[in-house]
Amino acid sequence: MIASNKKINVEKHTVHAWFVPLILMVGIVLVMIKGWPIYVGIVIGYVGAMLYALAVGSTWREVHRASMIGMQNMWRVCVVLLLVGVVIALWMVDGTIPTLTAIGSDFIRPSNVIWIAFLMSAVLSMVIGSSLATWGILGPPMLALTPPHLLPVVAGALVSGGMVGDRSSPMSTSVIIMSKAADLSPSVTLRQLLRTAILPVALTLLTFSIYSMGHATYTHMPVLHHVHLTQVTFLLIVPPILVIILAALRIPLLYNLIVAVVIGSIYATKVPHESVQLLASQLWRGYPLVILKKQFYVGGLQEMVQASLLIFTAGAFQGVTALGGAIELLIERLFARVHKASGMVVIAYGISIAFAMLMGSQSLATLMSGNTLLPQFARRNIDRRSVLRVIGDSSELVSAIVPWNLLGLQAGAILGISTLQFVPYAYFIYFALIGSIVMTWRAMREQFVLPSDLEMHKTWRVAGERTE
């Protein structure tokens, strides 16, 4: 009886369901105007979701429980993010990243740094299966070898390459999440994602190569440390190699990073003239780096703590939103107006991208997109592989260029480049999205059936079977 009354109450407040995403967007716009931390905007959206949940019949106890469950689901991601900040700072202190920079400086020039950044990032992300780890390993040395005016472009190339593996690597946890969201086996999911990644990768590499032709003049490369490439210094590249090996062995990223922290700490204690106080300061604020008389900090916990606050607030928001049921009501209303394949494509991709912008988490956006689209596609006789194509090239990838999404925030924090600065150069995301829309539309034109027609077809088939 309680559940029935709540359902009636939800239907009664359907017209107010827009209140939840509207308040969230108001909060995001407000913090961008005021320059406040992004998590403040999510808190504003959380208040709106909480008020709606109470209005449709939820109790304060249910709201609290949903909020806590949402935050608990985010703790592992927060720990990984904090460990990445520590690893990067340690690798700067012990000389690992400077050594990689010295090795790379022999062949990286302004004429090729852009496409090399994309290619190396794509290859490494396919091996590791994590854009986060890829940016942490390649970001600082590649950006240190980049002229200032090309920093946003190279950051866009690194983000593009990192998303190649995040979307299509057999080592990526996102592949498993997408297979669950689309109700497909991981092997089928991986084959589909690999097949559709080839053309966007080729177009992105071609675009960056053409862009690089206009920057062929040699520019002085900044030097982080004077590194002599001896047998001893080559030991410094062991940590990133070990990260790759452990990832290939499918060791979870959390434990992988813990190993990297332990080795990095041992190396850091062997660095001459590094006091405990100085090391602690670098681990908190990041490693101080001066390039062209401009100082900034690489890695460290300070920026990652801010990101963790955003993650927890996003988790609480998602939990309360699911409790109120506002999103489900809005989705049902949108799909009720679909009568053509083209409309289905527009709404499906629009919803998936909206989840990436509203949920604050790549994984949450992917799962919610799949869970939302799957029944709607099934009712219209559309194959599940189309659902995979939609979420794999929209909510999965677009999360990296949304400044307040966890992934976009991680990219900006790790690379030290504002998300809005590298957004225009994340070409792989755009090529994959455009190609996906075209392929999905072509598939839907052949499969699309209105729910009423599908039910009638089933009725005729059952009647025919009984007659026989």
PDB file of C-alpha atoms in Angstrom, residues 140-369:
ATOM      1  CA  PRO A 140      53.692  15.819 -17.072  1.00  0.00           C
ATOM      2  CA  PRO A 141      56.647  14.804 -19.318  1.00  0.00           C
ATOM      3  CA  MET A 142      54.790  15.515 -22.568  1.00  0.00           C
ATOM      4  CA  LEU A 143      53.509  18.894 -21.414  1.00  0.00           C
ATOM      5  CA  ALA A 144      56.948  19.820 -20.081  1.00  0.00           C
ATOM      6  CA  LEU A 145      58.290  19.330 -23.620  1.00  0.00           C
ATOM      7  CA  THR A 146      55.532  21.455 -25.142  1.00  0.00           C
ATOM      8  CA  PRO A 147      55.849  25.157 -26.063  1.00  0.00           C
ATOM      9  CA  PRO A 148      53.382  27.262 -24.015  1.00  0.00           C
ATOM     10  CA  HIS A 149      51.183  28.184 -26.980  1.00  0.00           C
ATOM     11  CA  LEU A 150      50.620  24.478 -27.765  1.00  0.00           C
ATOM     12  CA  LEU A 151      49.770  23.330 -24.229  1.00  0.00           C
ATOM     13  CA  PRO A 152      45.956  23.190 -24.771  1.00  0.00           C
ATOM     14  CA  VAL A 153      46.404  21.325 -28.074  1.00  0.00           C
ATOM     15  CA  VAL A 154      48.736  18.699 -26.600  1.00  0.00           C
ATOM     16  CA  ALA A 155      46.430  18.339 -23.591  1.00  0.00           C
ATOM     17  CA  GLY A 156      43.575  17.697 -26.040  1.00  0.00           C
ATOM     18  CA  ALA A 157      45.723  15.094 -27.807  1.00  0.00           C
ATOM     19  CA  LEU A 158      46.495  13.367 -24.497  1.00  0.00           C
ATOM     20  CA  VAL A 159      42.825  13.358 -23.508  1.00  0.00           C
ATOM     21  CA  SER A 160      41.860  11.981 -26.925  1.00  0.00           C
ATOM     22  CA  GLY A 161      44.428   9.190 -26.706  1.00  0.00           C
ATOM     23  CA  GLY A 162      43.494   8.316 -23.142  1.00  0.00           C
ATOM     24  CA  MET A 163      39.848   7.904 -24.136  1.00  0.00           C
ATOM     25  CA  VAL A 164      40.788   5.435 -26.894  1.00  0.00           C
ATOM     26  CA  GLY A 165      41.777   2.843 -24.299  1.00  0.00           C
ATOM     27  CA  ASP A 166      39.135   3.900 -21.798  1.00  0.00           C
ATOM     28  CA  ARG A 167      36.507   3.073 -24.414  1.00  0.00           C
ATOM     29  CA  SER A 168      38.043   0.116 -26.256  1.00  0.00           C
ATOM     30  CA  SER A 169      40.782  -1.577 -24.229  1.00  0.00           C
ATOM     31  CA  PRO A 170      40.277  -5.171 -23.045  1.00  0.00           C
ATOM     32  CA  MET A 171      41.845  -4.011 -19.764  1.00  0.00           C
ATOM     33  CA  SER A 172      39.318  -1.197 -19.267  1.00  0.00           C
ATOM     34  CA  THR A 173      36.706  -1.477 -16.539  1.00  0.00           C
ATOM     35  CA  SER A 174      34.516   0.777 -18.704  1.00  0.00           C
ATOM     36  CA  VAL A 175      34.156  -2.075 -21.213  1.00  0.00           C
ATOM     37  CA  ILE A 176      32.723  -4.270 -18.452  1.00  0.00           C
ATOM     38  CA  ILE A 177      30.383  -1.487 -17.319  1.00  0.00           C
ATOM     39  CA  MET A 178      29.174  -0.879 -20.881  1.00  0.00           C
ATOM     40  CA  SER A 179      28.577  -4.590 -21.436  1.00  0.00           C
ATOM     41  CA  LYS A 180      26.356  -4.661 -18.353  1.00  0.00           C
ATOM     42  CA  ALA A 181      24.582  -1.459 -19.353  1.00  0.00           C
ATOM     43  CA  ALA A 182      23.822  -2.800 -22.857  1.00  0.00           C
ATOM     44  CA  ASP A 183      23.141  -6.367 -21.652  1.00  0.00           C
ATOM     45  CA  LEU A 184      25.826  -7.839 -23.915  1.00  0.00           C
ATOM     46  CA  SER A 185      28.699 -10.218 -23.160  1.00  0.00           C
ATOM     47  CA  PRO A 186      32.105  -8.536 -22.636  1.00  0.00           C
ATOM     48  CA  SER A 187      33.533 -10.311 -25.696  1.00  0.00           C
ATOM     49  CA  VAL A 188      30.751  -9.044 -27.967  1.00  0.00           C
ATOM     50  CA  THR A 189      31.048  -5.576 -26.444  1.00  0.00           C
ATOM     51  CA  LEU A 190      34.799  -5.468 -26.996  1.00  0.00           C
ATOM     52  CA  ARG A 191      34.538  -6.590 -30.633  1.00  0.00           C
ATOM     53  CA  GLN A 192      31.959  -3.901 -31.367  1.00  0.00           C
ATOM     54  CA  LEU A 193      33.954  -1.169 -29.650  1.00  0.00           C
ATOM     55  CA  LEU A 194      37.235  -2.103 -31.336  1.00  0.00           C
ATOM     56  CA  ARG A 195      35.583  -2.204 -34.750  1.00  0.00           C
ATOM     57  CA  THR A 196      34.072   1.264 -34.412  1.00  0.00           C
ATOM     58  CA  ALA A 197      37.241   2.813 -32.926  1.00  0.00           C
ATOM     59  CA  ILE A 198      39.452   2.311 -35.983  1.00  0.00           C
ATOM     60  CA  LEU A 199      38.105   5.141 -38.150  1.00  0.00           C
ATOM     61  CA  PRO A 200      37.960   7.812 -35.361  1.00  0.00           C
ATOM     62  CA  VAL A 201      41.543   6.972 -34.338  1.00  0.00           C
ATOM     63  CA  ALA A 202      42.775   7.280 -37.934  1.00  0.00           C
ATOM     64  CA  LEU A 203      40.952  10.586 -38.476  1.00  0.00           C
ATOM     65  CA  THR A 204      42.248  11.990 -35.178  1.00  0.00           C
ATOM     66  CA  LEU A 205      45.859  11.037 -35.954  1.00  0.00           C
ATOM     67  CA  LEU A 206      45.527  12.583 -39.434  1.00  0.00           C
ATOM     68  CA  THR A 207      44.038  15.789 -37.994  1.00  0.00           C
ATOM     69  CA  PHE A 208      46.785  16.202 -35.406  1.00  0.00           C
ATOM     70  CA  SER A 209      49.458  15.471 -38.031  1.00  0.00           C
ATOM     71  CA  ILE A 210      48.071  18.204 -40.297  1.00  0.00           C
ATOM     72  CA  TYR A 211      47.829  20.597 -37.363  1.00  0.00           C
ATOM     73  CA  SER A 212      51.465  19.877 -36.473  1.00  0.00           C
ATOM     74  CA  MET A 213      52.676  20.982 -39.915  1.00  0.00           C
ATOM     75  CA  GLY A 214      52.084  24.583 -38.981  1.00  0.00           C
ATOM     76  CA  HIS A 215      54.464  24.341 -35.991  1.00  0.00           C
ATOM     77  CA  ALA A 216      57.633  22.965 -37.557  1.00  0.00           C
ATOM     78  CA  THR A 217      59.997  25.627 -36.220  1.00  0.00           C
ATOM     79  CA  TYR A 218      62.233  24.394 -33.417  1.00  0.00           C
ATOM     80  CA  THR A 219      61.482  25.933 -30.043  1.00  0.00           C
ATOM     81  CA  HIS A 220      63.619  25.645 -26.912  1.00  0.00           C
ATOM     82  CA  MET A 221      62.479  22.802 -24.704  1.00  0.00           C
ATOM     83  CA  PRO A 222      62.196  23.413 -20.946  1.00  0.00           C
ATOM     84  CA  VAL A 223      64.353  21.158 -18.768  1.00  0.00           C
ATOM     85  CA  LEU A 224      63.044  19.857 -15.435  1.00  0.00           C
ATOM     86  CA  HIS A 225      66.292  18.270 -14.239  1.00  0.00           C
ATOM     87  CA  HIS A 226      69.703  17.664 -15.724  1.00  0.00           C
ATOM     88  CA  VAL A 227      69.488  13.902 -16.093  1.00  0.00           C
ATOM     89  CA  HIS A 228      72.470  11.812 -17.204  1.00  0.00           C
ATOM     90  CA  LEU A 229      71.174   8.673 -18.881  1.00  0.00           C
ATOM     91  CA  THR A 230      73.192   6.015 -17.052  1.00  0.00           C
ATOM     92  CA  GLN A 231      72.236   2.500 -16.029  1.00  0.00           C
ATOM     93  CA  VAL A 232      71.246   3.799 -12.615  1.00  0.00           C
ATOM     94  CA  THR A 233      68.911   6.477 -13.949  1.00  0.00           C
ATOM     95  CA  PHE A 234      67.187   3.962 -16.178  1.00  0.00           C
ATOM     96  CA  LEU A 235      65.986   2.259 -12.986  1.00  0.00           C
ATOM     97  CA  LEU A 236      63.747   5.301 -12.583  1.00  0.00           C
ATOM     98  CA  ILE A 237      61.539   4.163 -15.456  1.00  0.00           C
ATOM     99  CA  VAL A 238      60.767   0.927 -13.604  1.00  0.00           C
ATOM    100  CA  PRO A 239      57.677   2.340 -11.792  1.00  0.00           C
ATOM    101  CA  PRO A 240      55.682   3.272 -14.935  1.00  0.00           C
ATOM    102  CA  ILE A 241      56.723   0.006 -16.618  1.00  0.00           C
ATOM    103  CA  LEU A 242      55.561  -1.878 -13.539  1.00  0.00           C
ATOM    104  CA  VAL A 243      52.230  -0.044 -13.654  1.00  0.00           C
ATOM    105  CA  ILE A 244      51.753  -1.226 -17.246  1.00  0.00           C
ATOM    106  CA  ILE A 245      52.693  -4.828 -16.399  1.00  0.00           C
ATOM    107  CA  LEU A 246      50.350  -4.977 -13.407  1.00  0.00           C
ATOM    108  CA  ALA A 247      47.544  -3.505 -15.502  1.00  0.00           C
ATOM    109  CA  ALA A 248      48.182  -6.129 -18.185  1.00  0.00           C
ATOM    110  CA  LEU A 249      47.848  -8.760 -15.458  1.00  0.00           C
ATOM    111  CA  ARG A 250      44.453  -7.212 -14.628  1.00  0.00           C
ATOM    112  CA  ILE A 251      45.523  -6.021 -11.177  1.00  0.00           C
ATOM    113  CA  PRO A 252      42.934  -3.425 -10.042  1.00  0.00           C
ATOM    114  CA  LEU A 253      44.126   0.150 -10.458  1.00  0.00           C
ATOM    115  CA  LEU A 254      43.789   0.809  -6.719  1.00  0.00           C
ATOM    116  CA  TYR A 255      46.351  -1.864  -5.793  1.00  0.00           C
ATOM    117  CA  ASN A 256      48.459  -0.974  -8.802  1.00  0.00           C
ATOM    118  CA  LEU A 257      48.795   2.610  -7.572  1.00  0.00           C
ATOM    119  CA  ILE A 258      49.572   1.478  -4.023  1.00  0.00           C
ATOM    120  CA  VAL A 259      52.564  -0.447  -5.394  1.00  0.00           C
ATOM    121  CA  ALA A 260      53.615   2.654  -7.346  1.00  0.00           C
ATOM    122  CA  VAL A 261      53.375   4.780  -4.188  1.00  0.00           C
ATOM    123  CA  VAL A 262      55.540   2.331  -2.203  1.00  0.00           C
ATOM    124  CA  ILE A 263      58.256   2.214  -4.872  1.00  0.00           C
ATOM    125  CA  GLY A 264      58.078   5.967  -5.432  1.00  0.00           C
ATOM    126  CA  SER A 265      58.439   6.588  -1.686  1.00  0.00           C
ATOM    127  CA  ILE A 266      61.539   4.376  -1.533  1.00  0.00           C
ATOM    128  CA  TYR A 267      63.064   6.218  -4.485  1.00  0.00           C
ATOM    129  CA  ALA A 268      62.144   9.623  -3.046  1.00  0.00           C
ATOM    130  CA  THR A 269      63.889   8.915   0.267  1.00  0.00           C
ATOM    131  CA  LYS A 270      67.111   8.256  -1.669  1.00  0.00           C
ATOM    132  CA  VAL A 271      67.089  11.692  -3.319  1.00  0.00           C
ATOM    133  CA  PRO A 272      69.854  13.902  -1.830  1.00  0.00           C
ATOM    134  CA  HIS A 273      68.886  17.040   0.104  1.00  0.00           C
ATOM    135  CA  GLU A 274      65.223  16.077   0.356  1.00  0.00           C
ATOM    136  CA  SER A 275      64.071  16.703   3.931  1.00  0.00           C
ATOM    137  CA  VAL A 276      60.945  15.090   5.342  1.00  0.00           C
ATOM    138  CA  GLN A 277      59.276  18.500   5.674  1.00  0.00           C
ATOM    139  CA  LEU A 278      60.002  19.410   2.048  1.00  0.00           C
ATOM    140  CA  LEU A 279      58.797  16.033   0.803  1.00  0.00           C
ATOM    141  CA  ALA A 280      55.575  16.351   2.798  1.00  0.00           C
ATOM    142  CA  SER A 281      54.995  19.824   1.345  1.00  0.00           C
ATOM    143  CA  GLN A 282      55.500  18.526  -2.201  1.00  0.00           C
ATOM    144  CA  LEU A 283      53.144  15.632  -1.608  1.00  0.00           C
ATOM    145  CA  TRP A 284      50.448  18.033  -0.414  1.00  0.00           C
ATOM    146  CA  ARG A 285      50.817  21.017  -2.769  1.00  0.00           C
ATOM    147  CA  GLY A 286      52.499  19.205  -5.657  1.00  0.00           C
ATOM    148  CA  TYR A 287      55.973  19.438  -7.120  1.00  0.00           C
ATOM    149  CA  PRO A 288      56.911  23.074  -7.863  1.00  0.00           C
ATOM    150  CA  LEU A 289      57.850  23.544 -11.513  1.00  0.00           C
ATOM    151  CA  VAL A 290      59.055  26.720 -13.231  1.00  0.00           C
ATOM    152  CA  ILE A 291      58.737  26.941 -17.011  1.00  0.00           C
ATOM    153  CA  LEU A 292      59.365  30.246 -18.782  1.00  0.00           C
ATOM    154  CA  LYS A 293      59.357  32.084 -15.438  1.00  0.00           C
ATOM    155  CA  LYS A 294      55.903  30.742 -14.568  1.00  0.00           C
ATOM    156  CA  GLN A 295      55.526  28.515 -11.515  1.00  0.00           C
ATOM    157  CA  PHE A 296      52.911  25.816 -11.146  1.00  0.00           C
ATOM    158  CA  TYR A 297      52.532  22.588  -9.192  1.00  0.00           C
ATOM    159  CA  VAL A 298      52.461  19.059 -10.574  1.00  0.00           C
ATOM    160  CA  GLY A 299      50.533  16.327  -8.752  1.00  0.00           C
ATOM    161  CA  GLY A 300      49.922  16.508  -5.007  1.00  0.00           C
ATOM    162  CA  LEU A 301      46.921  15.934  -2.791  1.00  0.00           C
ATOM    163  CA  GLN A 302      45.539  19.461  -2.582  1.00  0.00           C
ATOM    164  CA  GLU A 303      43.844  19.514  -5.979  1.00  0.00           C
ATOM    165  CA  MET A 304      42.706  15.916  -5.631  1.00  0.00           C
ATOM    166  CA  VAL A 305      40.953  16.645  -2.321  1.00  0.00           C
ATOM    167  CA  GLN A 306      38.846  19.253  -4.129  1.00  0.00           C
ATOM    168  CA  ALA A 307      38.039  16.665  -6.796  1.00  0.00           C
ATOM    169  CA  SER A 308      37.095  14.120  -4.117  1.00  0.00           C
ATOM    170  CA  LEU A 309      34.585  16.544  -2.604  1.00  0.00           C
ATOM    171  CA  LEU A 310      32.938  16.821  -6.005  1.00  0.00           C
ATOM    172  CA  ILE A 311      32.802  13.036  -6.323  1.00  0.00           C
ATOM    173  CA  PHE A 312      31.086  12.543  -2.972  1.00  0.00           C
ATOM    174  CA  THR A 313      28.513  15.276  -3.620  1.00  0.00           C
ATOM    175  CA  ALA A 314      27.819  13.791  -7.074  1.00  0.00           C
ATOM    176  CA  GLY A 315      27.254  10.391  -5.457  1.00  0.00           C
ATOM    177  CA  ALA A 316      24.798  11.837  -2.948  1.00  0.00           C
ATOM    178  CA  PHE A 317      22.972  13.658  -5.756  1.00  0.00           C
ATOM    179  CA  GLN A 318      22.667  10.496  -7.841  1.00  0.00           C
ATOM    180  CA  GLY A 319      21.343   8.493  -4.898  1.00  0.00           C
ATOM    181  CA  VAL A 320      18.613  11.008  -4.031  1.00  0.00           C
ATOM    182  CA  THR A 321      17.704  11.512  -7.698  1.00  0.00           C
ATOM    183  CA  ALA A 322      17.119   7.773  -8.113  1.00  0.00           C
ATOM    184  CA  LEU A 323      14.980   7.798  -4.961  1.00  0.00           C
ATOM    185  CA  GLY A 324      12.686  10.548  -6.254  1.00  0.00           C
ATOM    186  CA  GLY A 325      12.289   9.033  -9.720  1.00  0.00           C
ATOM    187  CA  ALA A 326      12.332  12.402 -11.487  1.00  0.00           C
ATOM    188  CA  ILE A 327      14.706  11.292 -14.262  1.00  0.00           C
ATOM    189  CA  GLU A 328      12.661   8.183 -15.130  1.00  0.00           C
ATOM    190  CA  LEU A 329       9.511  10.260 -15.498  1.00  0.00           C
ATOM    191  CA  LEU A 330      11.193  12.731 -17.825  1.00  0.00           C
ATOM    192  CA  ILE A 331      12.687   9.975 -19.993  1.00  0.00           C
ATOM    193  CA  GLU A 332       9.338   8.224 -20.399  1.00  0.00           C
ATOM    194  CA  ARG A 333       7.717  11.458 -21.518  1.00  0.00           C
ATOM    195  CA  LEU A 334      10.445  12.174 -24.057  1.00  0.00           C
ATOM    196  CA  PHE A 335      10.278   8.743 -25.693  1.00  0.00           C
ATOM    197  CA  ALA A 336       6.476   8.827 -25.805  1.00  0.00           C
ATOM    198  CA  ARG A 337       6.801  11.440 -28.582  1.00  0.00           C
ATOM    199  CA  VAL A 338       9.181   9.407 -30.773  1.00  0.00           C
ATOM    200  CA  HIS A 339       7.634   8.206 -34.041  1.00  0.00           C
ATOM    201  CA  LYS A 340      10.668   8.066 -36.364  1.00  0.00           C
ATOM    202  CA  ALA A 341      14.187   6.666 -36.280  1.00  0.00           C
ATOM    203  CA  SER A 342      15.707  10.135 -36.586  1.00  0.00           C
ATOM    204  CA  GLY A 343      13.846  11.306 -33.492  1.00  0.00           C
ATOM    205  CA  MET A 344      14.993   8.216 -31.629  1.00  0.00           C
ATOM    206  CA  VAL A 345      18.611   9.020 -32.482  1.00  0.00           C
ATOM    207  CA  VAL A 346      18.338  12.632 -31.337  1.00  0.00           C
ATOM    208  CA  ILE A 347      16.679  11.788 -28.023  1.00  0.00           C
ATOM    209  CA  ALA A 348      18.916   8.777 -27.282  1.00  0.00           C
ATOM    210  CA  TYR A 349      22.168  10.672 -27.768  1.00  0.00           C
ATOM    211  CA  GLY A 350      20.755  13.761 -26.086  1.00  0.00           C
ATOM    212  CA  ILE A 351      19.805  11.769 -22.993  1.00  0.00           C
ATOM    213  CA  SER A 352      23.150   9.976 -22.842  1.00  0.00           C
ATOM    214  CA  ILE A 353      25.092  13.246 -23.114  1.00  0.00           C
ATOM    215  CA  ALA A 354      22.783  14.852 -20.544  1.00  0.00           C
ATOM    216  CA  PHE A 355      23.602  12.063 -18.074  1.00  0.00           C
ATOM    217  CA  ALA A 356      27.311  12.762 -18.597  1.00  0.00           C
ATOM    218  CA  MET A 357      26.650  16.403 -17.760  1.00  0.00           C
ATOM    219  CA  LEU A 358      24.334  15.818 -14.814  1.00  0.00           C
ATOM    220  CA  MET A 359      25.597  12.702 -13.042  1.00  0.00           C
ATOM    221  CA  GLY A 360      29.147  13.868 -12.345  1.00  0.00           C
ATOM    222  CA  SER A 361      30.564  10.380 -12.943  1.00  0.00           C
ATOM    223  CA  GLN A 362      31.486   8.567 -16.146  1.00  0.00           C
ATOM    224  CA  SER A 363      30.475   5.162 -14.790  1.00  0.00           C
ATOM    225  CA  LEU A 364      27.181   6.419 -13.378  1.00  0.00           C
ATOM    226  CA  ALA A 365      26.334   8.204 -16.609  1.00  0.00           C
ATOM    227  CA  THR A 366      27.110   5.090 -18.648  1.00  0.00           C
ATOM    228  CA  LEU A 367      25.059   2.775 -16.433  1.00  0.00           C
ATOM    229  CA  MET A 368      22.093   5.129 -16.209  1.00  0.00           C
ATOM    230  CA  SER A 369      22.153   5.717 -19.967  1.00  0.00           C
TER     231      SER A 369
END
